[in-house]
Coordinates of C-alpha atoms in Angstrom, one line a residue:
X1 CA 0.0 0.0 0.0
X2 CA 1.3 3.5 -0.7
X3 CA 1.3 6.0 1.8
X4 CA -1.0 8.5 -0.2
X5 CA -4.1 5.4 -0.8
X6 CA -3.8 3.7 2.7
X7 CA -4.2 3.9 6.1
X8 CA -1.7 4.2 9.0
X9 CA -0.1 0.6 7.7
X10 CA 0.4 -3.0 9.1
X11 CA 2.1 -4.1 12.1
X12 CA 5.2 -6.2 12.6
X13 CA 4.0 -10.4 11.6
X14 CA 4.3 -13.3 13.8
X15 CA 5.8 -15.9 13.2
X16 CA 3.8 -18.4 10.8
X17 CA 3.1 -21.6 12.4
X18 CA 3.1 -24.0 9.3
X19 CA 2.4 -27.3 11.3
X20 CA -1.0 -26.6 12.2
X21 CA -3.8 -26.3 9.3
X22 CA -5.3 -22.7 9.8
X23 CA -8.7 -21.5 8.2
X24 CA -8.0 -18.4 6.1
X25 CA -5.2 -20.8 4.5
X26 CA -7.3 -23.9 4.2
X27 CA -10.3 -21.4 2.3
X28 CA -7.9 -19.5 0.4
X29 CA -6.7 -23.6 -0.8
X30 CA -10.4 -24.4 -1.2
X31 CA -10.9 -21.0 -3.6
X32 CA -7.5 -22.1 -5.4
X33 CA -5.0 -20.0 -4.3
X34 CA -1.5 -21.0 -3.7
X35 CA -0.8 -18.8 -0.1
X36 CA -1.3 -22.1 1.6
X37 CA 1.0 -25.3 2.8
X38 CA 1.2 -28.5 2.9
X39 CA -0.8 -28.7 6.1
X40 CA -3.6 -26.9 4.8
X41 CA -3.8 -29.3 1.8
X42 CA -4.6 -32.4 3.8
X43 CA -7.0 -30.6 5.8
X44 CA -8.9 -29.4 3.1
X45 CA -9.3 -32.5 1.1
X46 CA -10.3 -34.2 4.4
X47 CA -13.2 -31.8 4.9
X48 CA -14.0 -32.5 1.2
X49 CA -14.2 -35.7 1.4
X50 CA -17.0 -35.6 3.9
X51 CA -18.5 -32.5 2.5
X52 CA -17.7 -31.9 -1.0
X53 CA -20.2 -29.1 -1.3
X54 CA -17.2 -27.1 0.6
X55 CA -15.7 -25.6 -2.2
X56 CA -18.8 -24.2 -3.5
X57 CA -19.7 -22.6 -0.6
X58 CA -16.3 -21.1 -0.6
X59 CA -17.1 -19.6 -3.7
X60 CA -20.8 -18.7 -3.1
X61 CA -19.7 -16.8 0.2
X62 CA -17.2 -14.9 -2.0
X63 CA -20.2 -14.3 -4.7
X64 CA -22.5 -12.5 -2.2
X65 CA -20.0 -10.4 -0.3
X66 CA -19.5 -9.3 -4.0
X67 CA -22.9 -8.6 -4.8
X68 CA -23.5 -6.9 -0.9
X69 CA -21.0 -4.4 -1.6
X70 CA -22.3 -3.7 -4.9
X71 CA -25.0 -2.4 -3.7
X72 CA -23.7 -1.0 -0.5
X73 CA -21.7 1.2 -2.5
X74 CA -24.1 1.9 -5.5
X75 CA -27.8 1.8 -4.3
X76 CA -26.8 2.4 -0.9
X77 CA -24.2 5.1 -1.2
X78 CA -21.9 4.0 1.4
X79 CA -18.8 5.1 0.9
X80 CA -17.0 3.1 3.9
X81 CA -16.4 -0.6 5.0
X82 CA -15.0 -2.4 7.8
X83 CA -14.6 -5.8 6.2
X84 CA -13.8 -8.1 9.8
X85 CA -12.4 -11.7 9.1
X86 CA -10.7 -10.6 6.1
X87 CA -8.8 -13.7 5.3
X88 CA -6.3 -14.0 2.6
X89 CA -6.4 -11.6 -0.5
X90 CA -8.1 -13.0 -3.5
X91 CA -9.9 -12.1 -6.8
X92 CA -12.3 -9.2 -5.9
X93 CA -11.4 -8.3 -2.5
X94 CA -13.9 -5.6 -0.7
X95 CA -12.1 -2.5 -1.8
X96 CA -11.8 -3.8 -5.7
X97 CA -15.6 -4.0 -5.3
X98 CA -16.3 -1.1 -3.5
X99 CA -14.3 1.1 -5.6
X100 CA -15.0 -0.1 -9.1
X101 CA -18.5 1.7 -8.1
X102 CA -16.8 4.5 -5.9
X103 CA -13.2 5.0 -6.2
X104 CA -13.7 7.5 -2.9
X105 CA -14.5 4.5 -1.2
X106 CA -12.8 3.9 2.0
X107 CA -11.9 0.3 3.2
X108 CA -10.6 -0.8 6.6
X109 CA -9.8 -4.8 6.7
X110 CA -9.5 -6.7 9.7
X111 CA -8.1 -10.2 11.0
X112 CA -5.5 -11.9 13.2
X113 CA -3.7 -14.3 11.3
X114 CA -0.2 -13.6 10.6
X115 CA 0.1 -14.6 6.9
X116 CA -2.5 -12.6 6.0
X117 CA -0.7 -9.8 7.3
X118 CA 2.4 -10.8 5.8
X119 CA 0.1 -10.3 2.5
X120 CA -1.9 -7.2 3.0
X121 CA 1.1 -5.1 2.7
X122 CA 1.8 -6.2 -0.9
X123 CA -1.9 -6.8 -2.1
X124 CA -4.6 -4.6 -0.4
X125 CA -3.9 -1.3 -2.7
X126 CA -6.4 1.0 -3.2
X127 CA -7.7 3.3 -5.8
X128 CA -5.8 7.0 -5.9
X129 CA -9.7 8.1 -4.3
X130 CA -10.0 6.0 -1.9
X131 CA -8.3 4.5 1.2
X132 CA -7.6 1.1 1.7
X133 CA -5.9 -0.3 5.4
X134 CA -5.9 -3.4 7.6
X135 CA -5.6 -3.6 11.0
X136 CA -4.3 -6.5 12.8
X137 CA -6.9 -7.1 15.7
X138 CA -9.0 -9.5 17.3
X139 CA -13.1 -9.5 17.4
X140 CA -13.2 -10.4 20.7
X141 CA -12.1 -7.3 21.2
X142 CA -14.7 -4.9 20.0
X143 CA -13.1 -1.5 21.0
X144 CA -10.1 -2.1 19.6
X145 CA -11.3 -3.0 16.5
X146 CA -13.3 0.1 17.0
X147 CA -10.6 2.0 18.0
X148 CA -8.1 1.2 15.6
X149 CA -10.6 1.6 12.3
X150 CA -11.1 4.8 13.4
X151 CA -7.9 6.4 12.0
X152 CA -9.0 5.2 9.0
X153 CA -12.7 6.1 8.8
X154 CA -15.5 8.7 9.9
X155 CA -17.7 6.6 12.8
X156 CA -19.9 9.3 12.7
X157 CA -20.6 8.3 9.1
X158 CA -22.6 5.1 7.7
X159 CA -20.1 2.5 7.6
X160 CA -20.9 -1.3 6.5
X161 CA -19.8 -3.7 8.8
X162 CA -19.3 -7.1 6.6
X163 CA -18.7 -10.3 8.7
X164 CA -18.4 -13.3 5.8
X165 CA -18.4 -16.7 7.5
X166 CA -16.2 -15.6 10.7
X167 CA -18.8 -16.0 13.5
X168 CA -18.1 -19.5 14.2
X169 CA -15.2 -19.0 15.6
X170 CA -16.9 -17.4 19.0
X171 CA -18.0 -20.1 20.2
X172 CA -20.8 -18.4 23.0
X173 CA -23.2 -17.8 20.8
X174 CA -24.5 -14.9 22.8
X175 CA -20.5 -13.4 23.1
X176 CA -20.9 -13.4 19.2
X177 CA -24.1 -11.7 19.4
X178 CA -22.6 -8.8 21.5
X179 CA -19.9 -8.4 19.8
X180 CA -21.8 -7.4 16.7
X181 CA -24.4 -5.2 18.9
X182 CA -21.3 -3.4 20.4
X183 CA -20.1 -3.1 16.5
X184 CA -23.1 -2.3 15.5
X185 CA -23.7 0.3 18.3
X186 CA -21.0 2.5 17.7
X187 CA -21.8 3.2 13.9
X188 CA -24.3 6.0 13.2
X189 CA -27.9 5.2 11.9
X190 CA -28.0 4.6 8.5
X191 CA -25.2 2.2 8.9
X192 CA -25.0 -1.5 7.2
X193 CA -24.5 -4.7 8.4
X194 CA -23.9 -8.2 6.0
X195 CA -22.8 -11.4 7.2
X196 CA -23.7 -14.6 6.5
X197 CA -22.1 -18.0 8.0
X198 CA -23.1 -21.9 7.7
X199 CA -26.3 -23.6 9.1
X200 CA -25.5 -26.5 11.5
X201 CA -28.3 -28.3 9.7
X202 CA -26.4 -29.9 6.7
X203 CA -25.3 -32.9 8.4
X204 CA -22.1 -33.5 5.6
X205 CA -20.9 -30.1 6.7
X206 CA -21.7 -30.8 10.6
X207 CA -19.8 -33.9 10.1
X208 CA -16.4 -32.5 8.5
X209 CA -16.7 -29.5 10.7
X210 CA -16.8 -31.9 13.9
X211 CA -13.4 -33.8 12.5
X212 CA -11.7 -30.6 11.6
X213 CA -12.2 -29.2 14.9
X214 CA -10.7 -31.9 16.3
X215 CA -7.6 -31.4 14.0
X216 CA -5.7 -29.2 16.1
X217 CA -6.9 -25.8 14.1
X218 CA -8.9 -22.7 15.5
X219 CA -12.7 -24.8 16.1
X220 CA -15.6 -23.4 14.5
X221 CA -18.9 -23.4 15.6
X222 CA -22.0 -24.0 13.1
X223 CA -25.3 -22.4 14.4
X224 CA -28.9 -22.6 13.3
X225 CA -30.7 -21.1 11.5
X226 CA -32.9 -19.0 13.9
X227 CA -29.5 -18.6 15.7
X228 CA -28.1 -16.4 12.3
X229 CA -31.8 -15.0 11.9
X230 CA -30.6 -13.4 15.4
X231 CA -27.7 -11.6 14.5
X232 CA -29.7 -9.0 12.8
X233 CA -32.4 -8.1 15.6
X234 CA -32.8 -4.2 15.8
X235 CA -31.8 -3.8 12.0
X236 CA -33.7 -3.3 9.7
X237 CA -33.5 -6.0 6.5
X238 CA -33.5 -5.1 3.3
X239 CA -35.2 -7.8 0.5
X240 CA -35.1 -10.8 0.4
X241 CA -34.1 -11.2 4.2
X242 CA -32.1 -13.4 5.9
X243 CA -31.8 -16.4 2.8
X244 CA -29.5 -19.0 1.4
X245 CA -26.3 -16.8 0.3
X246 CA -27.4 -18.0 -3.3
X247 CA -30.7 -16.3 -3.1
X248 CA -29.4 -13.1 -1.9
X249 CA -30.0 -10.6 -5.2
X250 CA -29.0 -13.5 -7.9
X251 CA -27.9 -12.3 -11.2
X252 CA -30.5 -13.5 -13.9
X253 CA -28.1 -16.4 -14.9
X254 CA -27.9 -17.9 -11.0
X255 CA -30.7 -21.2 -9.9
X256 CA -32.2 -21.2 -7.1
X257 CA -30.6 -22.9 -4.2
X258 CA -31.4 -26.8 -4.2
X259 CA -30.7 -29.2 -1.7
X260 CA -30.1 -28.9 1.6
X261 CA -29.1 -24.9 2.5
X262 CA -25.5 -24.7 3.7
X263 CA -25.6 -21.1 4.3
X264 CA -27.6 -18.1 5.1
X265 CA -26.9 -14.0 4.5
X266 CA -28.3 -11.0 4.6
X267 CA -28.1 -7.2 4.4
X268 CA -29.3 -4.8 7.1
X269 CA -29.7 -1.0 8.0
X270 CA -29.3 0.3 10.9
X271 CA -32.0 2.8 11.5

C-alpha cells in the first residue's frame, strides 16, 4: 500500500506456524490459491471428502459479499467498510468491489492471522480516491477493532460492517451476538450490516466441521438457523431477508438454491 491510498499501515508479523492447518489458508486452498501449505492441503481434502459441497460454498460466500458491496456502495451510497475476518487476498477483495463503483471509497480490513498480514502489505492497494488499510486485531475485542478503524474512517458516518463466515469461531453464541451489537452500536444510523455464516443443519458439513475441529486448528462453531436469523435483531433487512447466500440478489443467470441450505446472509440498516 502506498502512503497517499492507505491507512496508517500494518504491524510487525508473527511468526507463521506451518504445522497446524489454519482456516484463512485452508479457504484461500479451497478458492484455489497458492498462499497455503502443505498442512492446509490435507485438511482441506479431508473436509471435502466428507463434504464436498465445501468448495462451492467457498465460492458462493465470496459471490455474495461481492454482490453486498455492490449495492452498499451503489444503491446504498456507502462510501466506507469495515470488512472483519478478512482472510487471505483473493480475486475481488472488498475494496476492488467497492471502488469499481466508488473509487472515494474507503476500506478498513480486519483479522488476526499472521500470513495474512504478511500479505496485506503487498496486495490490499487502493484506488488513488479511496483509502484502503488493515488492522491486525481480534473480534473479541470490540473496542479495539473500534478503535483502531477509526484512524481510517469517519464513525460518525454510515459504515458497512461485513462479517463473511467468521462467527463460528466465538463459540458463546450470545458473546458473538454482543460483539456485533457493540459493532453495530458505535456506527451512526444509516449504517450497514452483511454477514452470513453456515447452518449447522447440513449434516455433511456438521460432520467435516466436527473432525476438523478436532484437527488441532482454531474450532468453528456451526449455528442454526434461527440462531443467524438473530444476529440481525434491531436492523432493519433489506429484500429478500435473511436467505440461502445464493438467493441473496442472484444475477439472472444464477438457480435457485437446491438441496439442503449450507448457508444463510443478509443485508441490514441500521435505523
Amino acid at each position: 500500500m502506498t502512503q497517499d491510498s492507505s491507512g496508517h499501515g500494518t504491524q510487525t508479523p508473527e511468526k507463521i506456524d506451518t504445522t497446524v492447518p489454519h482456516s484463512a489458508r485452508i479457504w484461500n486452498y479451497w478458492l484455489g490459491g497458492k498462499d497455503n501449505y502443505p498442512v492446509d492441503h490435507e485438511a482441506g481434502e479431508a473436509f471435502r471428502d466428507i463434504f464436498p459441497g465445501i468448495t462451492d460454498l467457498a465460492r458462493d460466500s465470496r459471490a455474495f459479499l461481492g454482490r453486498a458491496v455492490r449495492h452498499l456502495a451503489g444503491e446504498a451510497g456507502i462510501r466506507q467498510f469495515l470488512d472483519i475476518g478478512t482472510g487471505l487476498p483473493t480475486a475481488d477483495n472488498t475494496h476492488e468491489i467497492a471502488q469499481r463503483v466508488a473509487p472515494d471509497a474507503r476500506i478498513v480490513y480486519v483479522d488476526n492471522d499472521p500470513l495474512v498480514l504478511t500479505h496485506a502489505e503487498a496486495l490490499l492497494t487502493s484506488a488513488p480516491e479511496g483509502v484502503t488499510d488493515y488492522i491486525d486485531a481480534d473480534l473479541h475485542d470490540p473496542d479495539a477493532v473500534l478503535r483502531e478503524a477509526a484512524r481510517t474512517l469517519d464513525l460518525t458516518r454510515p459504515v458497512a460492517l461485513t462479517m463473511m463466515q467468521v462467527s463460528g469461531y466465538i463459540a458463546d453464541y450470545d458473546e458473538a451476538r454482543s460483539i456485533v451489537r457493540a459493532l453495530m452500536d458505535a456506527l451512526p444510523p444509516g449504517s450497514f450490516f452483511a454477514f452470513n455464516d453456515s447452518v449447522d443443519t447440513n449434516r455433511a458439513n456438521a460432520e467435516a466441521t466436527r473432525l476438523y475441529n478436532a484437527s488441532g486448528a482454531a474450532p468453528y462453531c456451526l449455528r442454526s438457523p434461527r440462531q443467524l436469523t438473530g444476529f440481525f435483531e434491531g436492523l432493519e433487512l433489506l429484500a429478500p431477508g435473511v436467505v440461502p447466500i445464493t438467493d441473496w440478489r442472484p444475477g439472472p443467470e444464477a438457480a435457485a438454491a437446491a438441496g439442503d441450505v449450507i448457508a444463510l446472509g443478509g443485508v441490514a440498516r441500521k435505523p
